[in-house]
XYZ file of C-alpha atoms in Angstrom:
623
model
C 39.054 -133.010 -25.768
C 40.799 -131.616 -28.843
C 44.438 -132.589 -29.464
C 45.418 -131.214 -32.851
C 48.904 -132.384 -33.860
C 51.320 -132.107 -36.754
C 51.412 -134.705 -39.499
C 54.832 -135.863 -38.277
C 53.592 -136.338 -34.709
C 50.481 -138.144 -35.918
C 52.064 -140.502 -38.426
C 55.823 -140.422 -37.879
C 56.246 -139.240 -41.459
C 55.574 -136.145 -43.535
C 54.429 -138.304 -46.449
C 51.315 -136.903 -48.070
C 48.403 -139.332 -48.013
C 46.763 -140.183 -51.302
C 44.061 -137.768 -52.388
C 40.548 -139.158 -52.105
C 37.685 -138.055 -54.319
C 34.077 -139.012 -53.789
C 32.360 -140.134 -56.987
C 28.570 -140.229 -57.146
C 25.838 -141.114 -59.587
C 22.467 -140.940 -57.879
C 22.496 -143.450 -54.992
C 25.774 -145.014 -56.188
C 28.902 -143.616 -54.508
C 32.551 -144.651 -54.378
C 35.854 -143.184 -53.227
C 38.564 -142.877 -55.875
C 42.018 -143.286 -54.325
C 45.285 -143.988 -56.170
C 43.265 -145.040 -59.200
C 41.281 -147.669 -57.302
C 37.791 -147.652 -55.806
C 36.936 -148.164 -52.148
C 33.826 -147.956 -49.969
C 31.381 -148.549 -52.819
C 27.879 -147.808 -51.532
C 24.357 -147.867 -52.867
C 21.791 -145.786 -50.964
C 24.313 -145.510 -48.135
C 24.867 -149.281 -47.827
C 28.388 -150.560 -48.450
C 28.097 -153.228 -51.148
C 31.790 -153.684 -52.026
C 34.691 -152.641 -49.812
C 37.150 -152.047 -52.638
C 38.142 -152.903 -56.198
C 41.891 -152.652 -56.720
C 44.144 -153.198 -59.700
C 47.674 -154.040 -58.619
C 50.864 -155.911 -59.422
C 52.709 -158.034 -56.848
C 56.385 -158.915 -57.105
C 58.023 -162.264 -56.327
C 57.987 -161.558 -52.558
C 54.356 -160.357 -52.601
C 55.509 -156.752 -52.399
C 53.459 -154.261 -54.403
C 54.995 -152.639 -57.474
C 55.006 -148.847 -57.355
C 52.483 -147.343 -59.801
C 52.664 -144.001 -61.597
C 49.309 -142.607 -62.779
C 49.057 -140.137 -65.666
C 46.434 -138.677 -68.015
C 43.705 -138.791 -65.372
C 40.289 -137.579 -66.522
C 37.077 -137.472 -64.487
C 33.592 -136.561 -65.666
C 30.574 -136.653 -63.423
C 26.887 -135.704 -63.382
C 23.790 -136.836 -61.514
C 23.293 -139.872 -63.751
C 26.818 -141.213 -64.176
C 30.540 -140.794 -63.614
C 33.497 -141.791 -65.775
C 37.184 -142.050 -64.888
C 40.126 -142.881 -67.142
C 43.890 -142.889 -66.648
C 47.138 -144.589 -67.627
C 49.081 -146.642 -65.093
C 52.733 -147.681 -65.152
C 54.073 -150.332 -62.752
C 57.784 -149.819 -62.149
C 60.264 -152.119 -60.463
C 63.828 -153.354 -60.674
C 62.551 -156.510 -62.350
C 60.326 -155.043 -65.052
C 57.687 -152.609 -66.316
C 53.986 -153.044 -67.038
C 51.529 -150.407 -68.307
C 47.743 -150.364 -68.430
C 44.817 -148.177 -69.441
C 42.005 -148.042 -66.878
C 38.391 -147.074 -67.576
C 35.816 -146.739 -64.799
C 32.110 -146.065 -65.312
C 29.333 -145.800 -62.750
C 25.618 -145.218 -63.236
C 22.749 -144.234 -60.974
C 21.155 -147.629 -61.634
C 23.975 -149.219 -59.623
C 25.952 -150.471 -62.630
C 29.700 -150.077 -62.128
C 32.508 -151.267 -64.414
C 36.297 -151.206 -64.133
C 38.237 -152.378 -67.184
C 42.022 -152.560 -67.507
C 43.916 -153.124 -70.760
C 47.502 -153.964 -69.856
C 50.713 -154.663 -71.758
C 54.149 -155.727 -70.540
C 56.849 -153.237 -71.582
C 59.492 -155.792 -70.620
C 59.416 -159.329 -69.326
C 57.462 -158.764 -66.120
C 57.857 -161.260 -63.229
C 54.921 -161.181 -60.845
C 53.036 -163.263 -58.307
C 49.787 -161.548 -59.288
C 48.828 -158.765 -61.680
C 45.223 -157.713 -62.059
C 42.024 -157.080 -60.149
C 41.148 -157.945 -56.585
C 37.630 -157.353 -55.268
C 37.054 -156.950 -51.539
C 33.711 -157.853 -50.001
C 33.117 -156.448 -46.486
C 34.026 -158.745 -43.592
C 30.570 -157.992 -42.171
C 29.229 -160.383 -44.822
C 30.478 -163.321 -42.700
C 27.723 -165.894 -42.256
C 25.591 -164.345 -44.995
C 24.327 -166.128 -48.085
C 26.554 -166.220 -51.154
C 25.752 -167.380 -54.682
C 28.711 -168.350 -56.870
C 28.533 -168.630 -60.641
C 31.392 -170.753 -61.925
C 33.152 -170.485 -65.285
C 31.052 -173.311 -66.758
C 27.795 -171.575 -65.752
C 27.187 -173.848 -62.773
C 25.514 -172.153 -59.757
C 26.613 -172.889 -56.189
C 24.645 -171.726 -53.141
C 26.813 -171.284 -50.055
C 27.657 -168.729 -47.342
C 30.553 -166.465 -46.477
C 32.369 -168.357 -43.699
C 31.538 -167.343 -40.127
C 34.764 -168.637 -38.593
C 37.911 -167.427 -40.336
C 38.583 -169.903 -43.149
C 42.210 -171.100 -43.272
C 41.943 -171.896 -46.975
C 40.056 -170.509 -49.950
C 36.280 -170.653 -49.429
C 35.526 -170.299 -53.158
C 37.210 -171.325 -56.425
C 36.633 -170.897 -60.157
C 34.610 -167.702 -59.773
C 32.794 -166.021 -62.631
C 30.351 -164.009 -60.493
C 29.396 -163.557 -56.835
C 25.983 -162.472 -55.541
C 25.219 -161.492 -51.959
C 22.687 -159.424 -50.013
C 24.470 -156.650 -48.077
C 21.147 -155.415 -46.667
C 17.559 -156.690 -46.815
C 16.147 -155.933 -50.237
C 19.541 -155.102 -51.761
C 21.195 -157.629 -54.098
C 24.768 -157.079 -55.289
C 26.380 -159.109 -58.082
C 30.077 -158.829 -58.952
C 31.191 -160.418 -62.238
C 34.893 -160.893 -63.066
C 36.493 -161.527 -66.465
C 39.949 -162.020 -67.927
C 41.382 -165.010 -66.039
C 40.508 -167.517 -63.346
C 39.498 -165.966 -60.009
C 39.171 -167.420 -56.516
C 38.516 -166.115 -53.001
C 40.455 -166.036 -49.754
C 39.336 -165.006 -46.291
C 41.534 -161.984 -45.629
C 40.510 -161.938 -41.983
C 43.422 -164.379 -41.580
C 45.675 -161.319 -41.856
C 43.149 -159.103 -40.019
C 42.125 -157.430 -43.284
C 38.447 -156.542 -42.968
C 37.405 -158.303 -46.158
C 36.912 -161.397 -48.263
C 39.178 -161.041 -51.283
C 38.375 -162.326 -54.765
C 41.621 -162.248 -56.727
C 42.927 -163.084 -60.160
C 45.084 -166.170 -60.846
C 44.705 -169.193 -58.533
C 47.374 -169.798 -55.913
C 47.742 -173.359 -57.218
C 49.447 -172.022 -60.344
C 53.245 -171.521 -60.387
C 54.604 -168.236 -59.076
C 56.246 -165.982 -59.777
C 55.191 -166.131 -63.410
C 56.373 -163.889 -66.237
C 54.186 -161.739 -68.474
C 56.277 -161.714 -71.645
C 57.314 -158.416 -73.186
C 54.562 -157.193 -75.507
C 51.941 -159.571 -74.097
C 48.521 -158.013 -73.460
C 46.259 -158.620 -70.498
C 42.621 -157.446 -70.396
C 40.486 -157.799 -67.280
C 37.094 -156.458 -66.248
C 35.002 -156.210 -63.067
C 31.272 -155.422 -63.309
C 29.064 -154.612 -60.326
C 25.285 -154.631 -60.681
C 22.686 -153.735 -58.068
C 19.091 -154.823 -57.641
C 17.286 -152.744 -55.019
C 13.798 -153.416 -53.676
C 12.253 -150.630 -51.557
C 15.556 -149.790 -49.883
C 15.708 -146.801 -47.541
C 18.871 -144.698 -47.686
C 21.160 -144.995 -44.675
C 22.693 -141.936 -43.020
C 26.458 -141.569 -42.904
C 28.537 -141.905 -39.751
C 28.058 -138.908 -37.466
C 30.918 -136.883 -36.003
C 29.458 -137.330 -32.520
C 29.711 -140.264 -30.125
C 28.164 -141.225 -26.795
C 30.291 -143.217 -24.306
C 28.327 -145.177 -21.695
C 29.780 -147.135 -18.767
C 28.308 -150.235 -17.184
C 29.291 -152.653 -14.451
C 32.245 -155.039 -14.111
C 32.315 -157.789 -16.748
C 35.738 -159.405 -16.509
C 39.437 -158.878 -15.955
C 42.107 -156.958 -17.818
C 44.812 -158.952 -19.620
C 48.420 -158.974 -18.495
C 50.890 -157.148 -20.719
C 54.107 -158.535 -22.201
C 56.940 -157.109 -24.283
C 58.702 -159.104 -27.012
C 62.463 -158.878 -27.442
C 65.110 -160.123 -29.845
C 68.498 -160.757 -28.160
C 70.206 -158.426 -30.643
C 68.303 -155.548 -29.018
C 69.016 -156.627 -25.445
C 71.954 -154.226 -24.812
C 69.927 -151.226 -26.008
C 66.908 -152.370 -24.018
C 69.001 -152.608 -20.841
C 70.364 -149.118 -21.458
C 66.859 -147.687 -21.842
C 65.128 -149.762 -19.170
C 64.378 -146.774 -16.928
C 62.106 -145.328 -19.628
C 60.031 -148.425 -20.354
C 57.496 -148.445 -17.556
C 55.908 -151.606 -16.168
C 55.051 -154.919 -17.808
C 54.116 -158.356 -16.509
C 56.394 -160.366 -18.830
C 59.313 -159.864 -21.179
C 59.391 -162.562 -23.880
C 62.950 -163.155 -25.074
C 63.580 -165.121 -28.268
C 65.960 -168.048 -27.625
C 67.550 -169.919 -30.528
C 70.559 -172.103 -29.759
C 71.393 -172.136 -33.484
C 72.108 -168.395 -33.131
C 74.391 -168.961 -30.155
C 71.897 -168.036 -27.470
C 72.692 -169.529 -24.080
C 72.043 -169.265 -20.366
C 74.133 -166.109 -20.026
C 71.914 -164.337 -22.516
C 68.843 -165.501 -20.603
C 70.360 -164.147 -17.395
C 70.818 -160.698 -18.933
C 67.260 -160.787 -20.244
C 66.062 -161.669 -16.741
C 67.940 -158.625 -15.426
C 66.015 -156.449 -17.879
C 62.713 -157.985 -16.822
C 63.517 -157.431 -13.155
C 64.173 -153.715 -13.687
C 60.549 -153.237 -14.790
C 59.073 -155.677 -12.235
C 58.343 -158.242 -14.935
C 59.015 -161.950 -15.225
C 60.985 -163.459 -18.075
C 59.237 -165.698 -20.597
C 61.211 -167.559 -23.248
C 60.233 -168.036 -26.879
C 62.183 -171.167 -27.793
C 62.887 -171.555 -31.520
C 63.485 -175.260 -32.227
C 63.944 -177.507 -35.263
C 61.147 -179.923 -34.224
C 63.206 -182.903 -35.419
C 64.404 -184.414 -32.123
C 62.001 -183.195 -29.421
C 63.823 -184.699 -26.445
C 67.244 -183.338 -27.418
C 65.822 -179.915 -28.261
C 63.881 -179.791 -24.996
C 67.045 -180.641 -23.052
C 68.906 -177.791 -24.778
C 66.253 -175.314 -23.669
C 65.997 -176.730 -20.149
C 69.780 -176.765 -19.674
C 70.040 -173.117 -20.739
C 67.297 -172.200 -18.285
C 68.982 -174.059 -15.430
C 72.414 -172.605 -16.180
C 70.932 -169.107 -16.102
C 69.539 -169.637 -12.614
C 66.153 -168.173 -13.539
C 62.621 -169.504 -13.290
C 60.793 -168.293 -16.404
C 57.098 -167.569 -16.259
C 56.527 -169.426 -19.524
C 58.196 -171.101 -22.484
C 56.618 -170.469 -25.891
C 57.553 -173.228 -28.346
C 58.166 -171.872 -31.866
C 59.074 -174.605 -34.376
C 61.363 -173.151 -37.016
C 58.920 -174.216 -39.731
C 56.461 -171.644 -38.380
C 58.531 -168.780 -39.767
C 57.406 -169.787 -43.268
C 53.813 -170.296 -44.354
C 52.739 -173.763 -45.484
C 49.647 -175.712 -46.456
C 46.998 -176.547 -43.888
C 47.393 -179.554 -41.605
C 50.935 -180.260 -42.744
C 53.931 -181.328 -40.667
C 56.979 -181.387 -42.974
C 58.653 -184.739 -43.561
C 61.179 -185.564 -40.859
C 59.686 -183.137 -38.335
C 57.528 -183.766 -35.280
C 54.226 -182.151 -34.260
C 54.348 -179.444 -31.624
C 52.558 -181.728 -29.153
C 55.709 -183.901 -29.015
C 57.766 -180.824 -28.174
C 55.361 -179.818 -25.412
C 55.526 -183.294 -23.891
C 59.323 -183.395 -24.149
C 59.741 -180.016 -22.479
C 57.388 -180.939 -19.649
C 59.348 -184.175 -19.167
C 62.483 -182.142 -18.357
C 60.835 -180.998 -15.139
C 60.729 -177.352 -16.128
C 58.094 -175.613 -14.019
C 57.122 -172.848 -16.425
C 53.833 -172.773 -18.305
C 54.306 -174.201 -21.808
C 52.763 -172.456 -24.809
C 52.313 -173.703 -28.367
C 51.590 -171.596 -31.411
C 53.350 -169.583 -34.074
C 55.763 -166.641 -34.142
C 54.091 -165.666 -37.412
C 50.541 -164.467 -38.015
C 47.102 -165.862 -37.267
C 47.064 -167.279 -40.806
C 49.734 -169.806 -39.895
C 47.985 -170.627 -36.604
C 44.677 -171.127 -38.399
C 46.167 -173.418 -41.037
C 48.137 -175.525 -38.569
C 46.702 -175.063 -35.077
C 48.685 -176.601 -32.220
C 47.451 -179.798 -30.651
C 48.400 -181.523 -27.424
C 48.757 -180.557 -23.791
C 50.067 -176.990 -24.008
C 49.059 -174.677 -21.172
C 48.241 -171.837 -23.574
C 48.411 -170.925 -27.269
C 49.856 -167.884 -29.033
C 49.938 -166.042 -32.356
C 50.386 -162.480 -33.607
C 48.955 -160.028 -36.113
C 50.370 -157.336 -38.388
C 48.179 -154.664 -39.950
C 49.922 -154.009 -43.283
C 50.366 -157.414 -44.918
C 48.184 -156.371 -47.876
C 47.367 -152.667 -47.536
C 49.105 -149.837 -45.719
C 46.761 -146.844 -45.984
C 45.460 -145.394 -42.727
C 41.846 -146.515 -43.172
C 42.827 -150.117 -43.921
C 45.168 -150.261 -40.922
C 42.483 -149.097 -38.502
C 39.978 -151.328 -40.305
C 41.924 -154.410 -39.205
C 40.761 -153.820 -35.641
C 37.193 -154.807 -36.524
C 38.396 -158.327 -37.360
C 40.018 -159.118 -33.997
C 36.815 -160.565 -32.463
C 36.466 -163.050 -35.353
C 40.144 -164.001 -35.205
C 40.096 -164.650 -31.461
C 36.774 -166.524 -31.644
C 38.199 -168.762 -34.379
C 41.300 -169.457 -32.278
C 39.067 -170.519 -29.386
C 37.168 -172.905 -31.672
C 40.452 -174.451 -32.767
C 41.902 -174.725 -29.248
C 38.948 -174.775 -26.837
C 39.712 -174.000 -23.235
C 43.231 -172.738 -23.898
C 44.272 -169.279 -22.673
C 45.480 -167.040 -25.500
C 48.669 -164.993 -25.537
C 47.929 -162.531 -28.316
C 50.821 -160.875 -30.070
C 52.911 -159.283 -31.204
C 50.062 -157.119 -32.501
C 51.780 -154.375 -34.460
C 51.361 -152.279 -37.573
C 54.512 -153.494 -39.322
C 55.638 -157.089 -39.821
C 58.259 -158.610 -37.510
C 59.191 -161.002 -40.321
C 57.671 -162.111 -43.630
C 56.377 -165.703 -43.773
C 55.493 -165.263 -47.465
C 58.751 -163.983 -48.953
C 62.458 -163.569 -48.427
C 62.183 -160.474 -46.241
C 59.881 -157.686 -45.151
C 59.483 -154.883 -47.682
C 62.155 -152.205 -47.638
C 61.009 -148.814 -46.384
C 63.994 -146.445 -46.363
C 61.775 -143.386 -46.848
C 59.594 -144.308 -43.849
C 56.361 -144.167 -45.800
C 53.229 -146.333 -45.853
C 54.489 -149.558 -47.482
C 52.572 -152.880 -47.444
C 54.624 -155.681 -45.930
C 57.217 -153.391 -44.326
C 58.666 -153.907 -40.881
C 59.505 -150.319 -39.973
C 56.176 -148.567 -40.332
C 56.568 -144.977 -39.056
C 53.070 -144.895 -37.542
C 54.013 -147.535 -34.953
C 55.935 -144.962 -32.922
C 53.591 -142.030 -33.536
C 50.242 -140.922 -32.105
C 48.518 -143.070 -34.730
C 50.264 -146.145 -33.301
C 49.086 -145.341 -29.787
C 45.477 -145.086 -30.991
C 45.880 -148.356 -32.885
C 47.152 -150.022 -29.699
C 44.118 -148.832 -27.723
C 41.913 -150.321 -30.440
C 43.715 -153.663 -30.179
C 43.542 -153.633 -26.386
C 39.822 -152.848 -26.329
C 39.007 -155.785 -28.573
C 41.495 -158.177 -26.985
C 40.228 -157.436 -23.489
C 36.605 -157.856 -24.567
C 37.576 -161.262 -25.989
C 39.259 -162.126 -22.656
C 42.758 -162.907 -23.883
C 45.195 -163.819 -21.119
C 48.269 -161.892 -22.316
C 48.543 -159.035 -24.788
C 51.803 -158.194 -26.578
C 51.825 -154.804 -28.307
C 55.458 -153.729 -28.411
C 59.146 -154.371 -27.860
C 61.227 -152.401 -25.374
C 63.240 -150.676 -28.106
C 63.791 -150.703 -31.855
C 61.286 -150.563 -34.698
C 58.469 -151.816 -32.455
C 59.809 -150.225 -29.281
C 58.229 -148.219 -26.503
C 61.423 -146.171 -26.665
C 63.185 -145.067 -29.843
C 66.884 -145.460 -30.613
C 67.570 -141.951 -29.286
C 66.132 -142.768 -25.873
C 62.813 -140.963 -26.331
C 59.541 -142.442 -25.155
C 56.984 -142.986 -27.873
C 53.226 -142.378 -27.412
C 52.692 -146.142 -27.312
C 54.692 -146.220 -24.067
C 51.995 -144.231 -22.278
C 49.291 -146.608 -23.513
C 51.356 -149.645 -22.522
C 52.089 -148.250 -19.058
C 48.408 -147.530 -18.447
C 47.391 -151.038 -19.523
C 50.200 -152.686 -17.541
C 49.176 -150.845 -14.382
C 45.662 -152.243 -14.880
C 46.728 -155.862 -15.523
C 44.381 -158.266 -13.766
C 42.102 -155.440 -12.632
C 38.360 -155.434 -13.035
C 37.262 -154.553 -16.529
C 34.059 -152.558 -16.914
C 31.539 -152.650 -19.706
C 31.862 -149.641 -21.984
C 29.748 -148.927 -25.054
C 30.423 -146.284 -27.691
C 27.850 -145.656 -30.421
C 30.484 -144.774 -33.026
C 32.525 -147.434 -34.877
C 35.573 -145.183 -35.044
C 35.940 -144.653 -31.293
C 37.627 -147.360 -29.199
C 37.374 -147.441 -25.414
C 38.451 -149.729 -22.587
C 37.480 -149.235 -18.921
C 39.158 -150.753 -15.865
C 39.610 -150.313 -12.142
C 42.756 -148.601 -10.886
C 42.923 -148.090 -7.124
C 39.679 -146.500 -6.010
C 38.956 -145.156 -9.467
C 37.700 -146.343 -12.798
C 39.798 -145.255 -15.747
C 38.846 -145.211 -19.392
C 41.268 -145.159 -22.318
C 39.570 -143.633 -25.355
C 41.002 -143.444 -28.880
C 39.791 -141.808 -32.069
C 40.589 -144.254 -34.883
C 39.390 -141.958 -37.662
C 40.766 -139.050 -39.730
C 37.961 -136.788 -38.457
C 37.532 -134.998 -35.143
C 34.707 -136.614 -33.150
C 32.754 -135.019 -30.320
C 32.671 -137.668 -27.575
C 30.045 -137.284 -24.850
C 31.078 -138.930 -21.562
C 29.359 -139.348 -18.172
C 29.136 -136.066 -16.261
C 31.069 -137.570 -13.366
C 34.040 -138.336 -15.625
C 37.194 -136.246 -15.275
C 39.430 -135.818 -18.305
C 42.989 -136.466 -17.077
C 44.576 -135.549 -20.379
C 45.536 -136.493 -23.907
C 48.546 -138.681 -24.644
C 50.991 -136.479 -26.525
C 53.958 -137.155 -28.804
C 56.278 -137.428 -25.755
C 54.104 -140.056 -24.023
C 52.941 -137.475 -21.495
C 49.384 -136.611 -20.461
C 48.854 -133.136 -21.875
C 46.180 -130.756 -20.612
C 43.539 -130.443 -23.337
C 41.213 -127.632 -24.149
C 37.817 -128.243 -22.614
C 34.664 -128.969 -24.601
C 36.514 -129.766 -27.814
C 36.106 -132.817 -30.088
C 38.667 -135.611 -29.857
C 41.086 -134.934 -32.696
C 42.010 -137.581 -35.293
C 44.107 -140.497 -34.025
C 44.377 -139.141 -30.471
C 44.025 -140.943 -27.154
C 42.440 -139.576 -23.975
C 42.434 -140.852 -20.388
C 39.319 -140.399 -18.227
C 38.783 -141.033 -14.511
C 35.646 -141.747 -12.495
C 35.332 -142.555 -8.806
C 34.060 -146.134 -8.543
C 31.287 -145.085 -6.182
C 29.989 -142.651 -8.789
C 29.596 -145.142 -11.618
C 26.592 -144.010 -13.666
C 23.741 -146.442 -14.212
C 22.269 -147.125 -17.626
């Protein structure tokens, strides 16, 4: 399949990725990256996903760190790493000395001795430990600061709030016969379920969220923290690493493909109309409507014109105050009637949903979303009514909608906490848990899933998304360069494969134009446009079972005319040889111009590339 591409075409940026170095001491291995450890394994089994030392600013952005004086020593029995770190920001400076030691016995220690070089405002400074999301449902032993032992489990459903508090040590069994204990020192620690943000981990972090923030580390104040990992192994066989080969197998029909929708802010409507000929098909265009911003029926009419040019229907995301449901419902209904359109749906977005809040809380003076649903239905509007959040699954999980809505909705962003390539693609593994949890909260309700993007549309946890003028990999940013590159197309295939398997009703991956657009501001189609067009053409079609024996290859199969098509994406930084049924024809690789390029035959699928296959439905191979 091949598909080698430049760094700029792959990622939308020439930024060099952080250097990774594999550390090993006997059966203990870890990847050193930017001074932190990730993918910590013992005898090939991942025991800890990552141990990071970081500083967060008042908006939960991450302070930039400069590393100096790095030394690494390594032999068969042990490895040692040491370096100096300096956190720099407009608000202050903080330095630390890091020491890392690992031994073949499985003992691993990270110790940081920090000092504030100025008054240093921060929401969190110190260690976070990530346990793999695959631990969900497994046994967990917690040692508390007073020595008390608590026996519990990692939550199966995504926990809206912290599943563990006052942590001194955590013990779990990542594989039969393998016991991993992580001890933390230096301050109070607690755990959150990072699957809320589609991070593939349970995070144990320093400083409880119940304490005031931001707080200030006074100039000259010292801060010492330590994380110790210990392993007890009983007759454990080493596991092989992931191969660079994959087998793709097709089965019979197992469901239907979701419909596809685009999301649109009215400020981008003129540009979207100008570029409409380049967008390709969609089933819905979801326009944000907020009367407080001056939106009216004329704006809705123009948005309906855009939808009509791509054979889509207009859906309306109505942003309301949730104070006077009947009056607010009339405002929306009157705008719809004055526009002369019949929207496919109205998605109710209470303004409070743009900011995170505690679980099961309706602010004083506001009404629950169920009252808004009832009020809108009472106007006689014939559209389907949706309830949910314009923010992330976290907000949906903490305050799920109740009442008689026809469907529910929420979105996801991949870089809330981490922005490296592996973490972004790792979020895809969490989608099944997120969607399953949403179904538990709102049984029987169809799900409109999205926007599902790399960057954040807005920041529910701070004043704004993180600035990214250099177009690099920045946690919490809105304009992530990978969204419009080949990487973003592969990410979208990964989302679609998991969303379709979970039988969501609508999938929202992109906007027509802008930061999240199918088309860039210069009128050029992005690779994501080709993925979106393929999925839109298959909306409602039969979906076929497809199995790939490699975790880094995503695939989705569907009927299109008399054929079966398969979208395949390599989600990894390595070329992977993908074996497909002999009756499959390779139509091409999606290139940087959203075209299907002719590949070289009998070549591995290059990193972060997407391929389109075709089979005649009468030649479907049997397992």
